[in-house]
Amino acid sequence: MSIEQKREPILKGRNLVKRYGKVVALDHCDFDLYPGEILAVIGDNGAGKSTLIKALSGAVIPDEGEVYLEGKQVHFHSPNDARHAGIETVYQTLAMSPALSITDNMFMGRELRKPGFRGKWLRQLDRAGMEKFARDKLNDLGLMTIQNINQAVETLSGGQRQGVAVARAAAFGSKVIILDEPTAALGVKESRRVLELILDVKSRGIPIILISHNMPHVFELADRVHVHRLGQRLCVIDPKNHSMSDAVAFMTGAKEPETEFEAA
Amino acid sequence: MPTDTDHYESSVRERRAETVAEFKSHKAGPLQRVQHALHVTPALVPLIVLLVSIIVFGLLLGSRFFSPFALTLILQQVQIVGIVAAAQSLVILTAGIDLSVGAIMVLSSVVMGQFTFRYGIPAPVAVACGLAVGTACGFVNGWLVSVMRLPPFIVTLGSWQIFLATNYLYSANETIRAQEIEAAAPILQLFGAKFQIGGAVFTVGVVFMIALIVVLGWTLRQTAWGRHVYAVGDDAEAAQLSGVNVKRTLISVYMLSGLICAFAGWALIGRIGSVSPTSGYDANIESITAVVIGGISLFGGRGSIMGSLFGALIVGVFSLGLRLLGADAQWTYFFIGVLIIAAVAVDQWIRKVSA
């Protein structure tokens, strides 16, 4: 922990508050993500995990509090702002257009145009360039069993779709990648593949925030586990020193964290 | 104690087959291959229906139907619907619907005519004003749909009445006669200008319709804007999260639709010669018919704009063919009705495969 305190968090939230009418979804919540780590965020339903993540990724604007990226305060007004700052989010719904191709989906909202007259004046897309990039990225992550980069996303299996979504995030997320329940909708084999993918992305040095309900997956991947309860960070635990039942006990309030934990 | 993450997954980890992310194409039967082809090129069905119907009527009617003159006559008869259907296609691709297309068209044509003859504005300027009015009508629709988040059906059901009433109130129900236009402002009838190639007769309106479809088809396929139109229609929320400016895309689509309808209004003057506030009142239903028969999904995000041209042509082929056969005009509506239902059934079938 002493090492962590010396390191500067790459993404930091302080005193974040978000109210929905009378419901306080975030109650002066803090958050720290350090470079190169996988930080899991766990919490019971309604604990405010999603709101926390949305506040960090620009999908929700917090009522109070500050978000810092690499030590500098940032104000995200939309997911696009966060994306431009280098924070990519893979939503649980994956946010893909099923009828469009893998390439189209990977470049949605940030398409490449052809150089010269055709790109500048006719605004023609550089399809060949985008296809090559998409193929390279999928290759990098060992997803090249996907044969045709132009096949519609709806023709892919759940695991493949998740793979494409993670590849999209890894391709463009230069600073932070947020994964929301990446294995929730997948079978055992597909989950396994996606977990390996996540570790692969981590090995490239990009820090990852992993939101998951699946304790075995959390304990297998995470370097630290942020336990969220009642709109606050209850504690951050090291999965090597705690059991899954401890984590679940903290999460549900059955057990209070001891003082030696990094309490919120 | 992460060790008690136990080993129920180890069998998967060690002994799995590496086939998870593989594209498994289990023996595609001929039917599935057809389904796949349709999924990739949705304009194929209407194209086949169009060709088959031309051949059938050609066999039944011989050279009365199967002549350059008759076939280009069909083009002339569908030019207005074809242009409006292009506008309708754009809106339907975004999972919307525009019931006000006919009203925008008539209102724009009335503005072009009245500005020229009531205020004595030079005809080209009046045309530009008409095009601007059409675009503005589209903007109102688009703003209500995207910013106010009202359902497109309701918005355009309302604006249809509003634009149409405005059209009657403003024009005082007055028709500008063809002779007057011909003498004073022939540019208003520009789209009606004819030229012949062999026995085939084309009008500027027909050429415009085809060029419009080609340009829109290219734009939808080759530009980011075009991809965004599909993405918004497919899943607006996903598009928003992926970084598409959904509001701007929607407003631009409705504005472009309004502009195209205004061009259709200009073409309408060329087609009927006069400026009449009572013309083209059923263009909305006809355009939706063409779009649906053309294989564009009413649920948005699927289909190609070529299809809407084919859809319009199918309607044209049926109405001319049946008329030449001496059949009651109601048979046209009968068969169009069958085609609409068949087209939607095919759309559902195509969607089923893909999942």
Coordinates of C-alpha atoms in Angstrom, one line a residue:
Chain A
M1 CA 0.0 0.0 0.0
S2 CA 2.9 2.3 0.7
I3 CA 4.0 1.9 -2.9
E4 CA 0.6 2.8 -4.1
Q5 CA 0.5 5.9 -2.1
K6 CA 3.6 7.1 -3.7
R7 CA 2.4 6.4 -7.2
E8 CA 0.1 9.0 -8.7
P9 CA -3.3 7.5 -9.8
I10 CA -3.9 7.8 -13.5
L11 CA -7.7 8.3 -13.0
K12 CA -8.9 9.7 -9.7
G13 CA -12.3 10.7 -8.4
R14 CA -12.8 12.8 -5.3
N15 CA -16.0 13.5 -3.4
L16 CA -18.2 12.5 -6.3
V17 CA -21.9 13.1 -5.6
K18 CA -24.8 12.3 -7.9
R19 CA -28.4 12.5 -6.9
Y20 CA -31.4 11.3 -8.8
G21 CA -34.3 13.1 -7.1
K22 CA -34.2 11.8 -3.5
V23 CA -31.9 8.9 -4.3
V24 CA -28.3 9.5 -3.7
A25 CA -26.5 7.2 -6.1
L26 CA -23.0 8.6 -5.3
D27 CA -22.4 9.9 -1.8
H28 CA -19.1 11.7 -1.6
C29 CA -17.3 8.8 -3.3
D30 CA -13.6 8.5 -4.0
F31 CA -12.0 6.5 -6.6
D32 CA -8.4 5.7 -7.6
L33 CA -7.0 3.8 -10.5
Y34 CA -3.2 3.3 -10.7
P35 CA -1.2 2.8 -13.9
G36 CA -1.0 -0.7 -15.3
E37 CA -3.4 -2.3 -12.9
I38 CA -6.7 -4.1 -13.2
L39 CA -9.0 -2.6 -10.6
A40 CA -12.3 -4.5 -10.1
V41 CA -15.3 -2.6 -8.8
I42 CA -17.8 -4.8 -7.0
G43 CA -20.9 -3.9 -5.2
D44 CA -24.5 -5.1 -4.7
N45 CA -27.2 -4.0 -7.1
G46 CA -28.1 -0.4 -6.5
A47 CA -24.8 0.3 -4.7
G48 CA -24.0 2.9 -7.3
K49 CA -21.3 1.2 -9.3
S50 CA -22.8 2.0 -12.6
T51 CA -23.2 5.7 -11.6
L52 CA -19.6 5.8 -10.5
I53 CA -18.5 4.3 -13.8
K54 CA -20.7 6.6 -15.8
A55 CA -19.4 9.6 -13.9
L56 CA -15.8 8.6 -14.8
S57 CA -16.7 7.9 -18.5
G58 CA -18.7 11.0 -19.1
A59 CA -22.1 9.4 -19.5
V60 CA -23.2 11.0 -16.3
I61 CA -22.2 14.5 -15.0
P62 CA -21.7 14.4 -11.3
D63 CA -23.4 17.0 -9.2
E64 CA -20.3 17.6 -7.0
G65 CA -16.8 16.4 -6.9
E66 CA -13.8 16.3 -9.2
V67 CA -12.4 13.8 -11.7
Y68 CA -8.6 13.9 -12.4
L69 CA -6.9 12.2 -15.3
E70 CA -3.1 12.0 -14.9
G71 CA -3.3 14.6 -12.2
K72 CA -5.2 17.1 -14.2
Q73 CA -8.8 17.9 -13.5
V74 CA -11.1 17.0 -16.3
H75 CA -14.8 17.8 -17.0
F76 CA -16.5 15.3 -19.2
H77 CA -19.8 16.3 -20.6
S78 CA -20.4 13.3 -22.8
P79 CA -18.8 9.9 -23.4
N80 CA -17.1 11.5 -26.4
D81 CA -15.2 13.9 -24.2
A82 CA -13.9 11.0 -22.2
R83 CA -13.1 9.1 -25.3
H84 CA -11.1 12.0 -26.7
A85 CA -9.2 12.1 -23.4
G86 CA -8.2 8.4 -23.9
I87 CA -10.8 6.6 -21.8
E88 CA -12.7 3.9 -23.6
T89 CA -15.7 2.1 -22.2
V90 CA -17.1 -1.3 -23.2
Y91 CA -20.7 -1.1 -22.1
Q92 CA -22.6 -4.1 -21.0
T93 CA -24.8 -3.7 -24.0
L94 CA -21.6 -3.4 -26.1
A95 CA -23.0 -0.3 -27.9
M96 CA -22.7 -1.8 -31.4
S97 CA -24.9 -1.6 -34.4
P98 CA -25.9 -5.2 -35.2
A99 CA -26.6 -4.6 -38.9
L100 CA -23.3 -2.9 -39.6
S101 CA -20.0 -4.6 -40.2
I102 CA -17.1 -5.1 -37.7
T103 CA -15.1 -2.4 -39.4
D104 CA -18.0 0.1 -39.4
N105 CA -18.6 -0.6 -35.7
M106 CA -14.9 -0.3 -34.7
F107 CA -14.7 3.1 -36.4
M108 CA -18.2 4.4 -35.5
G109 CA -17.9 8.1 -34.7
R110 CA -14.2 8.3 -35.7
E111 CA -14.1 7.2 -39.3
L112 CA -11.0 7.6 -41.4
R113 CA -11.3 9.5 -44.7
K114 CA -9.4 9.1 -47.8
P115 CA -6.6 11.5 -48.4
G116 CA -6.8 14.2 -51.0
F117 CA -9.8 15.5 -52.9
R118 CA -12.1 12.4 -52.4
G119 CA -11.7 12.5 -48.7
K120 CA -11.7 16.2 -48.2
W121 CA -14.4 17.3 -50.5
L122 CA -16.4 14.2 -51.2
R123 CA -15.8 13.0 -47.6
Q124 CA -15.2 9.5 -48.9
L125 CA -14.3 6.9 -46.3
D126 CA -10.9 5.1 -46.4
R127 CA -12.5 1.7 -46.3
A128 CA -9.3 -0.2 -47.2
G129 CA -7.4 1.6 -44.5
M130 CA -10.1 1.0 -41.9
E131 CA -10.4 -2.7 -42.8
K132 CA -6.6 -3.1 -42.5
F133 CA -6.6 -1.4 -39.1
A134 CA -9.5 -3.5 -37.8
R135 CA -8.0 -6.7 -39.1
D136 CA -4.6 -5.9 -37.5
K137 CA -6.2 -5.1 -34.1
L138 CA -8.2 -8.3 -34.1
N139 CA -5.1 -10.2 -35.1
D140 CA -3.2 -8.6 -32.3
L141 CA -5.7 -9.9 -29.8
G142 CA -5.8 -13.3 -31.4
L143 CA -9.3 -12.9 -32.7
M144 CA -8.5 -13.5 -36.2
T145 CA -10.7 -16.6 -36.4
I146 CA -13.2 -14.0 -37.4
Q147 CA -12.9 -14.5 -41.1
N148 CA -14.6 -11.6 -42.7
I149 CA -14.0 -8.2 -41.3
N150 CA -17.0 -7.0 -43.2
Q151 CA -19.5 -9.4 -41.8
A152 CA -22.4 -7.9 -39.8
V153 CA -21.9 -7.9 -36.1
E154 CA -25.2 -9.6 -35.6
T155 CA -23.7 -12.7 -37.3
L156 CA -21.1 -13.0 -34.5
S157 CA -21.5 -15.1 -31.4
G158 CA -21.7 -13.3 -28.0
G159 CA -18.0 -14.0 -27.3
Q160 CA -17.0 -12.7 -30.6
R161 CA -19.0 -9.5 -30.2
Q162 CA -17.4 -9.0 -26.8
G163 CA -14.1 -9.6 -28.4
V164 CA -14.7 -7.0 -31.1
A165 CA -15.9 -4.5 -28.4
V166 CA -12.8 -5.1 -26.3
A167 CA -10.6 -4.8 -29.4
R168 CA -12.3 -1.5 -30.3
A169 CA -11.6 -0.2 -26.8
A170 CA -8.0 -1.5 -26.8
A171 CA -7.4 0.0 -30.2
F172 CA -8.4 3.5 -29.2
G173 CA -8.2 3.6 -25.4
S174 CA -4.8 5.1 -24.9
K175 CA -5.1 5.7 -21.1
V176 CA -7.9 3.8 -19.4
I177 CA -10.3 1.0 -20.5
I178 CA -13.5 0.5 -18.6
L179 CA -15.2 -2.9 -18.9
D180 CA -18.8 -3.2 -17.7
E181 CA -19.8 -6.8 -16.9
P182 CA -17.8 -8.2 -19.8
T183 CA -18.6 -11.8 -19.1
A184 CA -22.2 -11.5 -17.8
A185 CA -23.8 -12.7 -21.0
L186 CA -21.2 -15.3 -21.9
G187 CA -20.9 -19.0 -21.5
V188 CA -18.0 -20.6 -19.6
K189 CA -15.7 -21.1 -22.6
E190 CA -16.4 -17.7 -24.1
S191 CA -15.9 -16.1 -20.7
R192 CA -12.5 -17.8 -20.4
R193 CA -11.5 -16.4 -23.8
V194 CA -12.6 -12.9 -22.9
L195 CA -10.7 -13.1 -19.6
E196 CA -7.5 -14.0 -21.5
L197 CA -8.2 -11.1 -23.8
I198 CA -8.4 -8.7 -20.8
L199 CA -5.1 -10.0 -19.4
D200 CA -3.6 -9.5 -22.9
V201 CA -4.8 -5.9 -22.9
K202 CA -3.4 -5.4 -19.5
S203 CA 0.0 -6.7 -20.6
R204 CA 0.1 -3.9 -23.0
G205 CA 0.2 -1.6 -20.0
I206 CA -3.2 -0.1 -20.2
P207 CA -5.0 0.1 -16.9
I208 CA -8.4 -1.5 -16.7
I209 CA -11.5 -0.9 -14.6
L210 CA -13.5 -4.1 -14.4
I211 CA -17.0 -4.1 -13.1
S212 CA -18.3 -7.6 -12.4
H213 CA -20.5 -9.7 -10.3
N214 CA -18.5 -12.8 -11.0
M215 CA -16.3 -13.2 -7.9
P216 CA -14.0 -15.9 -9.4
H217 CA -13.4 -13.7 -12.4
V218 CA -12.7 -10.7 -10.2
F219 CA -10.3 -12.6 -7.9
E220 CA -8.5 -14.1 -10.8
L221 CA -7.9 -10.9 -12.7
A222 CA -7.9 -8.0 -10.4
D223 CA -4.8 -6.5 -8.7
R224 CA -7.1 -4.6 -6.3
V225 CA -10.8 -4.7 -5.6
H226 CA -12.8 -1.6 -4.9
V227 CA -15.8 -2.5 -2.8
H228 CA -18.7 -0.2 -3.4
R229 CA -21.5 0.1 -0.8
L230 CA -24.3 2.7 -0.4
G231 CA -22.9 5.1 -2.9
Q232 CA -19.4 5.1 -1.4
R233 CA -16.1 3.3 -1.6
L234 CA -16.3 1.1 1.5
C235 CA -12.8 -0.2 1.1
V236 CA -10.2 -1.4 -1.3
I237 CA -8.9 -4.9 -0.8
D238 CA -6.1 -7.0 -2.1
P239 CA -7.5 -10.2 -3.6
K240 CA -4.4 -12.0 -2.4
N241 CA -5.1 -11.3 1.2
H242 CA -8.8 -11.8 1.2
S243 CA -11.3 -14.5 0.3
M244 CA -14.2 -14.1 -1.9
S245 CA -16.5 -14.6 1.1
D246 CA -14.8 -11.6 2.7
A247 CA -15.5 -9.5 -0.4
V248 CA -19.1 -10.6 -0.5
A249 CA -19.5 -9.9 3.2
F250 CA -18.2 -6.3 2.8
M251 CA -20.3 -5.8 -0.2
T252 CA -23.5 -6.8 1.5
G253 CA -22.7 -5.2 4.8
A254 CA -22.4 -8.5 6.7
K255 CA -18.9 -7.5 7.8
E256 CA -17.2 -4.2 8.4
P257 CA -13.8 -3.7 7.0
E258 CA -11.0 -3.4 9.6
T259 CA -9.1 -0.2 10.0
E260 CA -6.0 -1.5 8.3
F261 CA -7.9 -1.5 5.0
E262 CA -7.7 1.5 2.9
A263 CA -11.1 2.7 4.0
A264 CA -12.9 5.4 2.1
Chain B
M1 CA -7.3 -16.9 -0.8
P2 CA -7.7 -16.8 -4.5
T3 CA -6.9 -20.4 -4.6
D4 CA -10.4 -21.2 -3.7
T5 CA -11.4 -19.7 -7.0
D6 CA -11.3 -23.5 -7.4
H7 CA -10.9 -25.4 -10.5
Y8 CA -14.2 -25.8 -12.1
E9 CA -12.9 -23.8 -14.9
S10 CA -9.5 -25.5 -15.2
S11 CA -11.0 -28.2 -17.5
V12 CA -12.0 -25.4 -19.8
R13 CA -8.7 -23.7 -19.5
E14 CA -6.7 -26.7 -20.3
R15 CA -8.8 -28.9 -22.4
R16 CA -10.9 -26.6 -24.4
A17 CA -11.0 -26.6 -28.1
E18 CA -9.9 -23.3 -29.6
T19 CA -13.1 -22.8 -31.4
V20 CA -14.8 -20.1 -29.4
A21 CA -14.2 -17.2 -31.6
E22 CA -14.6 -19.1 -34.8
F23 CA -17.0 -18.2 -37.5
K24 CA -18.8 -21.5 -37.8
S25 CA -20.7 -21.8 -41.1
H26 CA -22.6 -24.9 -40.6
K27 CA -23.5 -26.4 -43.9
A28 CA -25.4 -23.6 -45.5
G29 CA -28.3 -25.0 -47.5
P30 CA -29.5 -23.2 -50.7
L31 CA -32.2 -21.5 -48.7
Q32 CA -29.8 -20.2 -46.2
R33 CA -27.5 -19.0 -48.9
V34 CA -30.4 -17.1 -50.4
Q35 CA -31.1 -15.7 -47.0
H36 CA -27.5 -14.6 -46.6
A37 CA -27.4 -13.0 -50.0
L38 CA -30.5 -11.0 -49.2
H39 CA -29.1 -10.0 -45.9
V40 CA -26.0 -8.6 -47.6
T41 CA -27.9 -7.0 -50.6
P42 CA -31.4 -6.3 -49.5
A43 CA -32.3 -4.6 -52.8
L44 CA -32.1 -7.9 -54.5
V45 CA -35.7 -9.0 -53.8
P46 CA -37.3 -5.9 -55.3
L47 CA -34.9 -6.0 -58.3
I48 CA -36.0 -9.6 -59.0
V49 CA -39.7 -8.8 -58.5
L50 CA -39.2 -5.8 -60.9
L51 CA -37.5 -7.8 -63.6
V52 CA -40.0 -10.7 -63.3
S53 CA -43.0 -8.3 -63.5
I54 CA -41.5 -6.6 -66.5
I55 CA -41.0 -10.0 -68.2
V56 CA -44.5 -11.2 -67.3
F57 CA -46.3 -8.1 -68.6
G58 CA -44.0 -8.1 -71.6
L59 CA -45.1 -11.6 -72.4
L60 CA -48.7 -10.8 -71.9
L61 CA -48.8 -7.5 -73.7
G62 CA -46.0 -7.9 -76.3
S63 CA -44.6 -4.7 -77.8
R64 CA -47.4 -2.6 -76.4
F65 CA -45.7 -2.9 -73.0
F66 CA -42.2 -4.1 -73.9
S67 CA -41.1 -1.0 -75.9
P68 CA -38.7 1.8 -75.1
F69 CA -41.7 4.2 -75.1
A70 CA -43.8 2.3 -72.6
L71 CA -40.9 1.5 -70.3
T72 CA -39.7 5.1 -70.2
L73 CA -43.4 6.2 -69.7
I74 CA -43.3 4.2 -66.5
L75 CA -40.2 6.2 -65.5
Q76 CA -42.0 9.4 -66.1
Q77 CA -45.0 8.3 -64.2
V78 CA -43.0 7.3 -61.1
Q79 CA -40.5 10.2 -61.1
I80 CA -42.3 12.2 -58.4
V81 CA -42.9 9.2 -56.2
G82 CA -39.4 8.0 -56.8
I83 CA -37.9 11.4 -55.7
V84 CA -40.2 11.5 -52.6
A85 CA -39.4 7.9 -51.9
A86 CA -35.7 8.7 -51.7
A87 CA -36.5 11.3 -49.0
Q88 CA -38.7 8.8 -47.3
S89 CA -36.0 6.1 -47.4
L90 CA -33.6 8.3 -45.5
V91 CA -36.1 9.0 -42.8
I92 CA -37.1 5.3 -42.5
L93 CA -33.5 4.2 -42.4
T94 CA -33.3 6.2 -39.1
A95 CA -36.2 4.1 -37.8
G96 CA -38.5 7.1 -38.4
I97 CA -41.3 7.9 -40.8
D98 CA -42.2 11.0 -42.6
L99 CA -45.9 11.5 -43.3
S100 CA -45.4 15.1 -44.2
V101 CA -43.4 14.5 -47.4
G102 CA -46.4 15.1 -49.7
A103 CA -47.3 18.3 -47.9
I104 CA -43.8 19.6 -48.0
M105 CA -43.6 18.9 -51.7
V106 CA -46.9 20.8 -52.4
L107 CA -46.1 23.6 -50.1
S108 CA -42.7 24.1 -51.8
S109 CA -44.1 24.1 -55.3
V110 CA -46.8 26.6 -54.2
V111 CA -44.1 28.8 -52.7
M112 CA -42.1 28.6 -56.0
G113 CA -45.2 29.5 -58.0
Q114 CA -46.7 32.2 -55.8
F115 CA -43.3 33.9 -55.1
T116 CA -42.9 34.3 -58.9
F117 CA -46.4 35.3 -59.8
R118 CA -47.7 37.1 -56.7
Y119 CA -44.5 39.1 -55.7
G120 CA -42.8 39.1 -59.1
I121 CA -39.6 37.7 -57.7
P122 CA -37.3 36.3 -60.4
A123 CA -38.2 32.6 -60.9
P124 CA -34.7 31.2 -60.0
V125 CA -34.8 33.1 -56.7
A126 CA -38.4 31.9 -56.1
V127 CA -37.2 28.3 -56.7
A128 CA -34.4 28.8 -54.2
C129 CA -37.0 30.1 -51.7
G130 CA -39.1 27.0 -52.3
L131 CA -36.2 24.8 -51.7
A132 CA -35.4 26.7 -48.5
V133 CA -39.0 26.4 -47.3
G134 CA -38.9 22.6 -47.9
T135 CA -35.6 22.4 -45.9
A136 CA -37.0 24.5 -43.1
C137 CA -40.1 22.2 -42.9
G138 CA -37.7 19.3 -42.6
F139 CA -35.8 21.1 -39.9
V140 CA -39.0 21.5 -37.8
N141 CA -39.7 17.8 -38.1
G142 CA -36.1 16.9 -37.3
W143 CA -36.0 19.3 -34.3
L144 CA -39.2 17.9 -32.8
V145 CA -38.0 14.3 -33.3
S146 CA -34.5 14.6 -32.1
V147 CA -34.4 17.4 -29.5
M148 CA -38.0 17.2 -28.2
R149 CA -37.9 13.4 -28.5
L150 CA -41.3 13.1 -29.9
P151 CA -42.2 10.0 -32.0
P152 CA -41.7 10.6 -35.7
F153 CA -45.1 9.2 -36.6
I154 CA -46.9 11.7 -34.3
V155 CA -44.6 14.7 -35.3
T156 CA -45.2 14.2 -39.0
L157 CA -48.8 13.3 -38.6
G158 CA -49.2 16.8 -37.1
S159 CA -46.8 18.6 -39.4
W160 CA -48.5 17.0 -42.4
Q161 CA -51.8 18.7 -41.5
I162 CA -50.0 22.0 -40.6
F163 CA -48.0 22.2 -43.8
L164 CA -51.0 21.2 -45.9
A165 CA -53.2 23.8 -44.2
T166 CA -50.5 26.4 -44.6
N167 CA -50.3 25.5 -48.3
Y168 CA -54.1 26.0 -48.8
L169 CA -54.2 29.2 -46.6
Y170 CA -51.2 30.7 -48.3
S171 CA -52.2 29.9 -51.9
A172 CA -55.8 30.8 -51.2
N173 CA -56.6 27.6 -53.0
E174 CA -55.5 29.2 -56.3
T175 CA -54.0 27.3 -59.2
I176 CA -51.4 29.0 -61.4
R177 CA -52.1 27.8 -64.9
A178 CA -49.6 26.0 -67.1
Q179 CA -49.8 28.6 -69.9
E180 CA -48.9 31.5 -67.6
I181 CA -45.9 29.6 -66.2
E182 CA -44.8 28.6 -69.7
A183 CA -44.9 32.3 -70.8
A184 CA -43.5 34.0 -67.7
A185 CA -41.3 31.5 -65.9
P186 CA -40.4 28.4 -67.9
I187 CA -37.7 27.5 -65.4
L188 CA -40.5 26.3 -63.0
Q189 CA -41.3 23.6 -65.6
L190 CA -37.6 22.7 -66.1
F191 CA -38.1 19.1 -64.8
G192 CA -40.8 18.5 -67.4
A193 CA -38.4 19.2 -70.3
K194 CA -38.3 16.1 -72.5
F195 CA -35.7 14.6 -74.7
Q196 CA -35.6 11.5 -76.8
I197 CA -33.1 8.7 -77.3
G198 CA -34.5 6.4 -80.0
G199 CA -38.1 5.6 -78.9
A200 CA -37.3 6.3 -75.3
V201 CA -38.5 9.5 -73.8
F202 CA -36.8 11.0 -70.8
T203 CA -37.5 14.1 -68.8
V204 CA -35.2 16.1 -66.7
G205 CA -37.2 14.9 -63.7
V206 CA -36.4 11.2 -64.5
V207 CA -32.7 12.0 -64.9
F208 CA -32.8 13.9 -61.6
M209 CA -34.5 11.0 -59.9
I210 CA -31.9 8.5 -61.0
A211 CA -29.0 10.8 -60.3
L212 CA -30.4 11.5 -56.9
I213 CA -30.7 7.8 -56.0
V214 CA -27.2 7.1 -57.2
V215 CA -25.7 10.0 -55.3
L216 CA -27.6 9.1 -52.1
G217 CA -26.6 5.5 -52.5
W218 CA -23.0 6.4 -52.7
T219 CA -23.2 8.8 -49.8
L220 CA -24.9 6.3 -47.5
R221 CA -22.3 3.7 -48.3
Q222 CA -19.1 5.8 -48.6
T223 CA -19.3 8.5 -46.1
A224 CA -19.3 8.6 -42.3
W225 CA -22.6 10.5 -42.4
G226 CA -24.2 7.6 -44.3
R227 CA -22.9 5.0 -41.8
H228 CA -24.2 7.2 -39.0
V229 CA -27.7 7.2 -40.6
Y230 CA -27.7 3.4 -40.5
A231 CA -26.3 3.2 -37.0
V232 CA -28.9 5.7 -35.6
G233 CA -31.7 3.6 -37.2
D234 CA -30.2 0.3 -36.0
D235 CA -29.8 1.3 -32.4
A236 CA -29.8 5.0 -31.5
E237 CA -28.5 4.4 -28.0
A238 CA -25.6 2.3 -29.1
A239 CA -24.7 4.9 -31.8
Q240 CA -24.7 7.6 -29.2
L241 CA -22.4 5.6 -26.9
S242 CA -20.1 4.9 -29.8
G243 CA -19.7 8.6 -30.4
V244 CA -22.2 9.4 -33.1
N245 CA -24.0 12.7 -32.7
V246 CA -27.5 11.3 -32.9
K247 CA -29.3 14.6 -32.7
R248 CA -27.3 16.2 -35.5
T249 CA -27.6 13.1 -37.7
L250 CA -31.4 13.0 -37.2
I251 CA -31.9 16.7 -37.9
S252 CA -29.7 16.5 -41.0
V253 CA -31.7 13.6 -42.3
Y254 CA -35.1 15.4 -41.9
M255 CA -33.7 18.5 -43.4
L256 CA -32.3 16.7 -46.4
S257 CA -35.6 14.9 -46.7
G258 CA -37.4 18.3 -46.7
L259 CA -35.0 19.6 -49.4
I260 CA -35.5 16.5 -51.6
C261 CA -39.3 16.9 -51.2
A262 CA -38.9 20.5 -52.3
F263 CA -37.1 19.3 -55.4
A264 CA -40.0 16.9 -55.9
G265 CA -42.3 19.9 -55.7
W266 CA -40.3 21.5 -58.5
A267 CA -40.5 18.3 -60.5
L268 CA -44.2 18.2 -59.8
I269 CA -44.7 21.6 -61.6
G270 CA -42.8 20.1 -64.5
R271 CA -44.9 17.0 -64.5
I272 CA -48.4 18.6 -64.3
G273 CA -47.4 22.0 -65.9
S274 CA -49.3 24.0 -63.4
V275 CA -48.9 24.9 -59.7
S276 CA -51.8 23.4 -57.9
P277 CA -52.2 23.3 -54.1
T278 CA -54.4 20.2 -54.4
S279 CA -51.9 18.0 -56.3
G280 CA -49.8 15.2 -54.9
Y281 CA -51.8 14.8 -51.7
D282 CA -51.1 11.0 -51.5
A283 CA -47.4 11.2 -52.1
N284 CA -46.8 10.2 -48.5
I285 CA -48.6 6.8 -48.7
E286 CA -47.2 6.2 -52.2
S287 CA -43.6 6.9 -51.0
I288 CA -44.0 4.6 -48.0
T289 CA -45.3 1.9 -50.3
A290 CA -42.3 2.2 -52.6
V291 CA -39.9 2.1 -49.7
V292 CA -41.5 -0.9 -48.1
I293 CA -41.7 -2.8 -51.3
G294 CA -38.1 -1.8 -51.9
G295 CA -37.1 -3.8 -48.9
I296 CA -36.2 -1.1 -46.5
S297 CA -37.0 -2.1 -43.0
L298 CA -39.6 0.1 -41.2
F299 CA -37.7 -0.7 -38.0
G300 CA -34.7 1.2 -39.4
G301 CA -31.1 0.5 -40.2
R302 CA -31.6 -2.0 -43.0
G303 CA -32.1 -1.7 -46.7
S304 CA -30.6 0.2 -49.5
I305 CA -32.0 3.3 -51.2
M306 CA -31.8 1.5 -54.6
G307 CA -34.6 -0.6 -53.3
S308 CA -36.9 2.3 -53.0
L309 CA -36.4 3.1 -56.6
F310 CA -37.1 -0.5 -57.5
G311 CA -40.2 -0.3 -55.3
A312 CA -41.5 2.8 -57.0
L313 CA -40.8 1.2 -60.4
I314 CA -42.7 -2.0 -59.4
V315 CA -45.7 0.0 -58.6
G316 CA -45.4 1.8 -61.9
V317 CA -45.0 -1.4 -63.9
F318 CA -48.1 -2.9 -62.2
S319 CA -50.3 0.1 -62.8
L320 CA -49.3 0.6 -66.4
G321 CA -49.3 -3.1 -67.2
L322 CA -52.7 -3.8 -65.6
R323 CA -54.2 -0.7 -67.3
L324 CA -52.9 -1.9 -70.7
L325 CA -54.5 -5.3 -69.9
G326 CA -57.8 -3.5 -69.4
A327 CA -58.1 -4.6 -65.8
D328 CA -60.0 -2.6 -63.2
A329 CA -57.7 -0.1 -61.6
Q330 CA -58.5 -1.7 -58.2
W331 CA -56.4 -4.7 -59.2
T332 CA -53.4 -2.5 -59.0
Y333 CA -54.1 -1.6 -55.4
F334 CA -54.9 -5.3 -54.7
F335 CA -51.5 -6.4 -56.0
I336 CA -49.6 -3.6 -54.4
G337 CA -51.3 -4.6 -51.1
V338 CA -50.1 -8.1 -51.5
L339 CA -46.6 -6.9 -52.4
I340 CA -46.4 -4.7 -49.2
I341 CA -47.3 -7.6 -47.0
A342 CA -44.9 -10.0 -48.8
A343 CA -42.1 -7.4 -48.6
V344 CA -42.5 -7.1 -44.8
A345 CA -42.6 -10.8 -44.4
V346 CA -39.4 -11.2 -46.3
D347 CA -37.8 -8.5 -44.2
Q348 CA -38.7 -10.4 -41.0
W349 CA -37.3 -13.6 -42.5
I350 CA -34.0 -11.9 -43.4
R351 CA -33.7 -10.6 -39.8
K352 CA -34.3 -14.1 -38.4
V353 CA -31.2 -15.6 -40.1
S354 CA -28.9 -12.9 -39.0
A355 CA -29.5 -13.4 -35.3

